[in-house]
């Protein structure tokens, strides 16, 4: 295990969340390492979407985990004198039996773990990816959720809460990302008091469990959006929650995309 809190305090030359060819990334791991070195990063972590029981193209397969770990070691041997490389995974909370604390994930030789929610169960018990593009999200709302956006939001935050309570991970990934797609379905949803309260309650729990919040910059340039939304930065600072700024890049040339801008916005919040 690595001390992410210490690293992020000592330097901004890191990125702990990207996706390569082992899941839904568009470039190979070595391309990302080369871009990380060229961008002056000192610490870089691979974080493919971990395998799940749900058949999805964006998650790596159980059979590919060994190859992934071997590739990390190969790249450490090749580039270790230039950059610190880490093996990690972004692990989904599916239910109380399949989550970052599950025995399978805990036994993997990972340097750290990111816990995220991408799938929730519908009213009919079907697990649905609610993290994709807004057009697909709208289709899923009608096909699986009967157009009930409040059900989706409640389910997302209930799952996230359970994931935090069970534990087994170091960084919570894009904690309010559901608001992004939900706002396309109902534009005013994130301004509703019930929605804001769910995020605030989640931050209180994160503080209690002493987790790290990721400031995810993936959508910054396309949508001028950060996860969590910058309106929650003040509360994060009030609770003294440690943060890391990750690009969640799926393309190697976007490895630092939005990170410096996000840090500037975060640092400008005064409490």
mmCIF file of C-alpha atoms in Angstrom:
data_model
loop_
_atom_site.group_PDB
_atom_site.id
_atom_site.type_symbol
_atom_site.label_atom_id
_atom_site.label_comp_id
_atom_site.label_asym_id
_atom_site.label_seq_id
_atom_site.Cartn_x
_atom_site.Cartn_y
_atom_site.Cartn_z
ATOM 1 C CA UNK A 1 0.000 0.000 0.000
ATOM 2 C CA UNK A 2 1.133 3.559 -0.646
ATOM 3 C CA UNK A 3 0.506 6.672 1.421
ATOM 4 C CA UNK A 4 -1.634 8.700 -0.983
ATOM 5 C CA UNK A 5 -2.366 11.391 1.613
ATOM 6 C CA UNK A 6 1.332 12.015 2.118
ATOM 7 C CA UNK A 7 2.130 12.011 -1.596
ATOM 8 C CA UNK A 8 -0.662 14.457 -2.426
ATOM 9 C CA UNK A 9 0.527 16.815 0.317
ATOM 10 C CA UNK A 10 4.116 16.747 -0.880
ATOM 11 C CA UNK A 11 3.505 17.193 -4.606
ATOM 12 C CA UNK A 12 0.906 17.845 -7.276
ATOM 13 C CA UNK A 13 2.832 15.722 -9.759
ATOM 14 C CA UNK A 14 0.565 12.691 -9.559
ATOM 15 C CA UNK A 15 -2.513 11.106 -11.089
ATOM 16 C CA UNK A 16 -4.182 8.114 -9.459
ATOM 17 C CA UNK A 17 -7.142 7.518 -11.793
ATOM 18 C CA UNK A 18 -6.881 6.628 -15.490
ATOM 19 C CA UNK A 19 -8.144 3.863 -17.783
ATOM 20 C CA UNK A 20 -6.164 1.957 -20.380
ATOM 21 C CA UNK A 21 -6.625 -0.975 -22.742
ATOM 22 C CA UNK A 22 -7.582 -3.392 -19.970
ATOM 23 C CA UNK A 23 -11.013 -1.769 -19.606
ATOM 24 C CA UNK A 24 -12.566 1.100 -21.578
ATOM 25 C CA UNK A 25 -9.427 3.188 -22.075
ATOM 26 C CA UNK A 26 -8.379 4.080 -25.604
ATOM 27 C CA UNK A 27 -4.602 3.815 -25.277
ATOM 28 C CA UNK A 28 -2.250 1.204 -23.904
ATOM 29 C CA UNK A 29 -0.608 1.388 -20.498
ATOM 30 C CA UNK A 30 2.818 2.206 -21.887
ATOM 31 C CA UNK A 31 1.431 5.207 -23.794
ATOM 32 C CA UNK A 32 0.050 6.543 -20.533
ATOM 33 C CA UNK A 33 3.382 6.079 -18.783
ATOM 34 C CA UNK A 34 5.218 7.963 -21.526
ATOM 35 C CA UNK A 35 2.721 10.843 -21.346
ATOM 36 C CA UNK A 36 2.959 10.863 -17.549
ATOM 37 C CA UNK A 37 6.737 11.185 -17.718
ATOM 38 C CA UNK A 38 6.566 13.850 -20.437
ATOM 39 C CA UNK A 39 4.055 15.805 -18.311
ATOM 40 C CA UNK A 40 6.455 15.760 -15.378
ATOM 41 C CA UNK A 41 4.446 13.429 -13.173
ATOM 42 C CA UNK A 42 6.328 11.696 -10.375
ATOM 43 C CA UNK A 43 3.540 9.313 -9.299
ATOM 44 C CA UNK A 44 1.164 7.551 -11.651
ATOM 45 C CA UNK A 45 -1.388 4.847 -10.872
ATOM 46 C CA UNK A 46 -3.227 2.525 -13.248
ATOM 47 C CA UNK A 47 -6.865 2.056 -12.211
ATOM 48 C CA UNK A 48 -8.840 -0.137 -14.617
ATOM 49 C CA UNK A 49 -12.476 -0.840 -13.893
ATOM 50 C CA UNK A 50 -12.291 -4.024 -11.852
ATOM 51 C CA UNK A 51 -14.056 -7.177 -13.008
ATOM 52 C CA UNK A 52 -17.651 -7.686 -11.910
ATOM 53 C CA UNK A 53 -20.357 -10.319 -12.196
ATOM 54 C CA UNK A 54 -22.170 -7.917 -14.531
ATOM 55 C CA UNK A 55 -21.188 -8.439 -18.151
ATOM 56 C CA UNK A 56 -20.054 -5.012 -19.367
ATOM 57 C CA UNK A 57 -17.495 -3.953 -21.964
ATOM 58 C CA UNK A 58 -16.143 -1.152 -19.783
ATOM 59 C CA UNK A 59 -14.945 -3.527 -17.030
ATOM 60 C CA UNK A 60 -11.894 -5.713 -17.336
ATOM 61 C CA UNK A 61 -12.456 -9.469 -17.258
ATOM 62 C CA UNK A 62 -11.425 -11.723 -14.388
ATOM 63 C CA UNK A 63 -9.179 -13.584 -16.819
ATOM 64 C CA UNK A 64 -7.237 -10.424 -17.709
ATOM 65 C CA UNK A 65 -6.296 -9.439 -14.141
ATOM 66 C CA UNK A 66 -3.098 -11.490 -14.128
ATOM 67 C CA UNK A 67 -1.994 -9.985 -17.451
ATOM 68 C CA UNK A 68 -2.719 -6.497 -16.112
ATOM 69 C CA UNK A 69 -0.598 -7.009 -12.997
ATOM 70 C CA UNK A 70 2.231 -8.479 -15.055
ATOM 71 C CA UNK A 71 2.145 -5.463 -17.371
ATOM 72 C CA UNK A 72 2.364 -3.108 -14.399
ATOM 73 C CA UNK A 73 5.474 -4.954 -13.209
ATOM 74 C CA UNK A 74 7.004 -4.865 -16.689
ATOM 75 C CA UNK A 75 6.495 -1.116 -16.916
ATOM 76 C CA UNK A 76 7.858 -0.614 -13.390
ATOM 77 C CA UNK A 77 11.026 -2.404 -14.419
ATOM 78 C CA UNK A 78 11.315 -0.388 -17.630
ATOM 79 C CA UNK A 79 10.413 3.088 -16.356
ATOM 80 C CA UNK A 80 10.950 2.851 -12.609
ATOM 81 C CA UNK A 81 13.949 5.162 -12.665
ATOM 82 C CA UNK A 82 11.787 7.928 -14.183
ATOM 83 C CA UNK A 83 8.468 7.634 -12.341
ATOM 84 C CA UNK A 84 6.749 5.781 -9.500
ATOM 85 C CA UNK A 85 4.116 3.442 -10.948
ATOM 86 C CA UNK A 86 1.289 1.808 -9.002
ATOM 87 C CA UNK A 87 -1.176 -1.012 -9.570
ATOM 88 C CA UNK A 88 -4.720 -0.134 -8.559
ATOM 89 C CA UNK A 89 -8.335 -0.692 -9.586
ATOM 90 C CA UNK A 90 -11.520 1.298 -9.650
ATOM 91 C CA UNK A 91 -13.832 -1.198 -7.981
ATOM 92 C CA UNK A 92 -17.590 -1.118 -8.252
ATOM 93 C CA UNK A 93 -20.016 -1.388 -5.403
ATOM 94 C CA UNK A 94 -22.633 -3.792 -6.762
ATOM 95 C CA UNK A 95 -24.184 -5.067 -3.547
ATOM 96 C CA UNK A 96 -23.214 -6.211 -0.066
ATOM 97 C CA UNK A 97 -21.483 -9.282 -1.488
ATOM 98 C CA UNK A 98 -19.637 -7.648 -4.382
ATOM 99 C CA UNK A 99 -17.771 -4.465 -3.506
ATOM 100 C CA UNK A 100 -14.266 -3.151 -2.779
ATOM 101 C CA UNK A 101 -14.179 -4.985 0.569
ATOM 102 C CA UNK A 102 -14.906 -8.349 -1.045
ATOM 103 C CA UNK A 103 -12.291 -11.033 -0.387
ATOM 104 C CA UNK A 104 -11.386 -11.244 -4.072
ATOM 105 C CA UNK A 105 -10.408 -7.581 -4.350
ATOM 106 C CA UNK A 106 -8.729 -7.473 -0.954
ATOM 107 C CA UNK A 107 -6.412 -10.344 -1.883
ATOM 108 C CA UNK A 108 -5.206 -8.703 -5.083
ATOM 109 C CA UNK A 109 -1.721 -7.150 -4.745
ATOM 110 C CA UNK A 110 -2.894 -3.569 -5.297
ATOM 111 C CA UNK A 111 -1.210 -0.406 -4.084
ATOM 112 C CA UNK A 112 -4.560 1.319 -3.500
ATOM 113 C CA UNK A 113 -8.230 0.986 -4.404
ATOM 114 C CA UNK A 114 -10.811 3.434 -5.721
ATOM 115 C CA UNK A 115 -14.413 2.762 -4.733
ATOM 116 C CA UNK A 116 -17.117 3.924 -7.156
ATOM 117 C CA UNK A 117 -20.754 3.377 -8.044
ATOM 118 C CA UNK A 118 -21.548 2.909 -11.735
ATOM 119 C CA UNK A 119 -24.381 0.367 -11.523
ATOM 120 C CA UNK A 120 -27.606 0.439 -9.567
ATOM 121 C CA UNK A 121 -30.475 -2.016 -9.472
ATOM 122 C CA UNK A 122 -33.761 -1.019 -11.045
ATOM 123 C CA UNK A 123 -37.141 -1.406 -9.375
ATOM 124 C CA UNK A 124 -37.225 -4.827 -11.060
ATOM 125 C CA UNK A 125 -33.813 -5.872 -9.759
ATOM 126 C CA UNK A 126 -31.883 -5.353 -13.014
ATOM 127 C CA UNK A 127 -28.419 -3.830 -12.637
ATOM 128 C CA UNK A 128 -28.061 -0.854 -14.965
ATOM 129 C CA UNK A 129 -25.043 1.308 -15.844
ATOM 130 C CA UNK A 130 -26.066 4.876 -14.974
ATOM 131 C CA UNK A 131 -22.645 6.365 -15.680
ATOM 132 C CA UNK A 132 -22.559 6.542 -19.497
ATOM 133 C CA UNK A 133 -23.479 9.254 -21.963
ATOM 134 C CA UNK A 134 -26.616 11.278 -21.315
ATOM 135 C CA UNK A 135 -28.489 9.913 -24.315
ATOM 136 C CA UNK A 136 -28.051 6.352 -23.069
ATOM 137 C CA UNK A 137 -28.959 7.473 -19.559
ATOM 138 C CA UNK A 138 -32.236 8.912 -20.824
ATOM 139 C CA UNK A 139 -32.981 5.657 -22.616
ATOM 140 C CA UNK A 140 -32.253 3.698 -19.450
ATOM 141 C CA UNK A 141 -34.508 5.981 -17.440
ATOM 142 C CA UNK A 142 -37.480 5.029 -19.592
ATOM 143 C CA UNK A 143 -36.514 1.419 -20.241
ATOM 144 C CA UNK A 144 -35.514 0.351 -16.733
ATOM 145 C CA UNK A 145 -36.540 2.992 -14.196
ATOM 146 C CA UNK A 146 -40.027 4.053 -15.361
ATOM 147 C CA UNK A 147 -38.815 7.656 -15.590
ATOM 148 C CA UNK A 148 -38.403 7.895 -11.809
ATOM 149 C CA UNK A 149 -35.284 10.052 -11.431
ATOM 150 C CA UNK A 150 -35.686 10.356 -7.673
ATOM 151 C CA UNK A 151 -35.555 6.567 -7.370
ATOM 152 C CA UNK A 152 -32.287 6.560 -9.336
ATOM 153 C CA UNK A 153 -30.742 9.289 -7.193
ATOM 154 C CA UNK A 154 -31.862 7.694 -3.940
ATOM 155 C CA UNK A 155 -30.518 4.329 -5.062
ATOM 156 C CA UNK A 156 -27.189 5.811 -6.126
ATOM 157 C CA UNK A 157 -26.630 7.522 -2.792
ATOM 158 C CA UNK A 158 -27.861 4.546 -0.799
ATOM 159 C CA UNK A 159 -25.379 2.334 -2.651
ATOM 160 C CA UNK A 160 -22.594 4.862 -2.143
ATOM 161 C CA UNK A 161 -23.372 5.070 1.564
ATOM 162 C CA UNK A 162 -23.282 1.286 1.901
ATOM 163 C CA UNK A 163 -19.987 1.163 0.013
ATOM 164 C CA UNK A 164 -18.431 3.674 2.404
ATOM 165 C CA UNK A 165 -19.750 1.858 5.460
ATOM 166 C CA UNK A 166 -18.369 -1.488 4.252
ATOM 167 C CA UNK A 167 -15.025 0.097 3.277
ATOM 168 C CA UNK A 168 -12.120 -1.690 1.662
ATOM 169 C CA UNK A 169 -10.928 1.241 -0.461
ATOM 170 C CA UNK A 170 -8.825 4.390 -0.144
ATOM 171 C CA UNK A 171 -10.309 6.944 -2.565
ATOM 172 C CA UNK A 172 -13.973 7.540 -3.341
ATOM 173 C CA UNK A 173 -14.364 8.128 -7.061
ATOM 174 C CA UNK A 174 -16.508 10.914 -8.605
ATOM 175 C CA UNK A 175 -18.888 10.867 -5.630
ATOM 176 C CA UNK A 176 -21.756 12.965 -7.079
ATOM 177 C CA UNK A 177 -21.435 12.029 -10.729
ATOM 178 C CA UNK A 178 -25.077 10.930 -10.871
ATOM 179 C CA UNK A 179 -26.015 14.611 -10.734
ATOM 180 C CA UNK A 180 -24.434 15.149 -14.143
ATOM 181 C CA UNK A 181 -26.692 12.717 -15.996
ATOM 182 C CA UNK A 182 -29.678 13.364 -13.759
ATOM 183 C CA UNK A 183 -29.547 17.065 -14.616
ATOM 184 C CA UNK A 184 -29.879 16.242 -18.315
ATOM 185 C CA UNK A 185 -33.012 14.279 -17.510
ATOM 186 C CA UNK A 186 -34.386 16.936 -15.130
ATOM 187 C CA UNK A 187 -32.396 20.187 -15.350
ATOM 188 C CA UNK A 188 -33.264 21.487 -11.871
ATOM 189 C CA UNK A 189 -32.633 18.262 -9.951
ATOM 190 C CA UNK A 190 -29.300 19.283 -8.411
ATOM 191 C CA UNK A 191 -30.798 22.467 -6.982
ATOM 192 C CA UNK A 192 -33.391 20.507 -5.024
ATOM 193 C CA UNK A 193 -32.759 20.497 -1.243
ATOM 194 C CA UNK A 194 -33.097 16.714 -1.036
ATOM 195 C CA UNK A 195 -30.270 16.270 -3.554
ATOM 196 C CA UNK A 196 -27.916 18.711 -1.837
ATOM 197 C CA UNK A 197 -28.606 17.086 1.517
ATOM 198 C CA UNK A 198 -27.637 13.670 0.184
ATOM 199 C CA UNK A 199 -24.225 14.958 -0.878
ATOM 200 C CA UNK A 200 -23.745 16.760 2.442
ATOM 201 C CA UNK A 201 -24.646 13.629 4.396
ATOM 202 C CA UNK A 202 -22.219 11.633 2.281
ATOM 203 C CA UNK A 203 -19.401 14.077 2.992
ATOM 204 C CA UNK A 204 -20.064 13.789 6.727
ATOM 205 C CA UNK A 205 -19.741 10.007 6.460
ATOM 206 C CA UNK A 206 -16.588 10.263 4.342
ATOM 207 C CA UNK A 207 -15.063 12.509 6.991
ATOM 208 C CA UNK A 208 -16.006 10.044 9.714
ATOM 209 C CA UNK A 209 -14.423 7.136 7.828
ATOM 210 C CA UNK A 210 -11.304 9.191 7.003
ATOM 211 C CA UNK A 211 -11.432 8.518 3.271
ATOM 212 C CA UNK A 212 -9.910 10.536 0.444
ATOM 213 C CA UNK A 213 -12.221 12.414 -1.909
ATOM 214 C CA UNK A 214 -11.290 12.504 -5.542
ATOM 215 C CA UNK A 215 -11.764 15.788 -7.388
ATOM 216 C CA UNK A 216 -12.492 14.221 -10.766
ATOM 217 C CA UNK A 217 -11.727 16.462 -13.753
ATOM 218 C CA UNK A 218 -12.850 14.229 -16.613
ATOM 219 C CA UNK A 219 -15.809 16.439 -17.617
ATOM 220 C CA UNK A 220 -14.162 19.804 -17.003
ATOM 221 C CA UNK A 221 -13.400 20.823 -20.587
ATOM 222 C CA UNK A 222 -16.480 19.364 -22.245
ATOM 223 C CA UNK A 223 -19.068 20.301 -19.623
ATOM 224 C CA UNK A 224 -17.316 22.743 -17.256
ATOM 225 C CA UNK A 225 -18.099 20.243 -14.536
ATOM 226 C CA UNK A 226 -16.141 18.662 -11.705
ATOM 227 C CA UNK A 227 -17.058 15.714 -9.529
ATOM 228 C CA UNK A 228 -17.876 16.559 -6.834
ATOM 229 C CA UNK A 229 -19.468 19.803 -7.949
ATOM 230 C CA UNK A 230 -17.375 22.760 -6.847
ATOM 231 C CA UNK A 231 -20.272 24.054 -4.727
ATOM 232 C CA UNK A 232 -19.312 21.328 -2.227
ATOM 233 C CA UNK A 233 -15.667 22.389 -1.970
ATOM 234 C CA UNK A 234 -16.333 24.596 1.041
ATOM 235 C CA UNK A 235 -17.886 21.734 2.994
ATOM 236 C CA UNK A 236 -15.004 19.426 2.063
ATOM 237 C CA UNK A 237 -12.575 21.976 3.439
ATOM 238 C CA UNK A 238 -14.649 22.566 6.579
ATOM 239 C CA UNK A 239 -14.541 18.837 7.282
ATOM 240 C CA UNK A 240 -10.801 18.738 6.526
ATOM 241 C CA UNK A 241 -11.304 15.862 4.082
ATOM 242 C CA UNK A 242 -8.127 15.050 2.120
ATOM 243 C CA UNK A 243 -8.494 15.347 -1.656
ATOM 244 C CA UNK A 244 -6.639 14.231 -4.753
ATOM 245 C CA UNK A 245 -7.068 15.690 -8.228
ATOM 246 C CA UNK A 246 -7.487 12.938 -10.821
ATOM 247 C CA UNK A 247 -8.238 13.245 -14.522
ATOM 248 C CA UNK A 248 -9.991 9.865 -14.960
ATOM 249 C CA UNK A 249 -8.438 10.008 -18.423
ATOM 250 C CA UNK A 250 -9.302 7.394 -21.040
ATOM 251 C CA UNK A 251 -6.882 8.917 -23.579
ATOM 252 C CA UNK A 252 -3.186 9.219 -22.774
ATOM 253 C CA UNK A 253 -2.922 12.814 -24.038
ATOM 254 C CA UNK A 254 -5.581 13.864 -21.515
ATOM 255 C CA UNK A 255 -3.679 12.541 -18.527
ATOM 256 C CA UNK A 256 -3.522 15.988 -16.876
ATOM 257 C CA UNK A 257 -6.733 17.389 -18.367
ATOM 258 C CA UNK A 258 -8.424 19.848 -16.000
ATOM 259 C CA UNK A 259 -6.309 19.021 -12.963
ATOM 260 C CA UNK A 260 -4.558 22.361 -12.587
ATOM 261 C CA UNK A 261 -7.769 24.304 -13.186
ATOM 262 C CA UNK A 262 -9.582 22.200 -10.581
ATOM 263 C CA UNK A 263 -6.842 22.771 -8.024
ATOM 264 C CA UNK A 264 -7.049 26.499 -8.650
ATOM 265 C CA UNK A 265 -10.789 26.475 -8.018
ATOM 266 C CA UNK A 266 -10.398 24.366 -4.884
ATOM 267 C CA UNK A 267 -7.593 26.487 -3.482
ATOM 268 C CA UNK A 268 -9.597 29.678 -4.069
ATOM 269 C CA UNK A 269 -12.286 28.567 -1.601
ATOM 270 C CA UNK A 270 -11.680 30.258 1.729
ATOM 271 C CA UNK A 271 -13.248 29.057 4.984
#
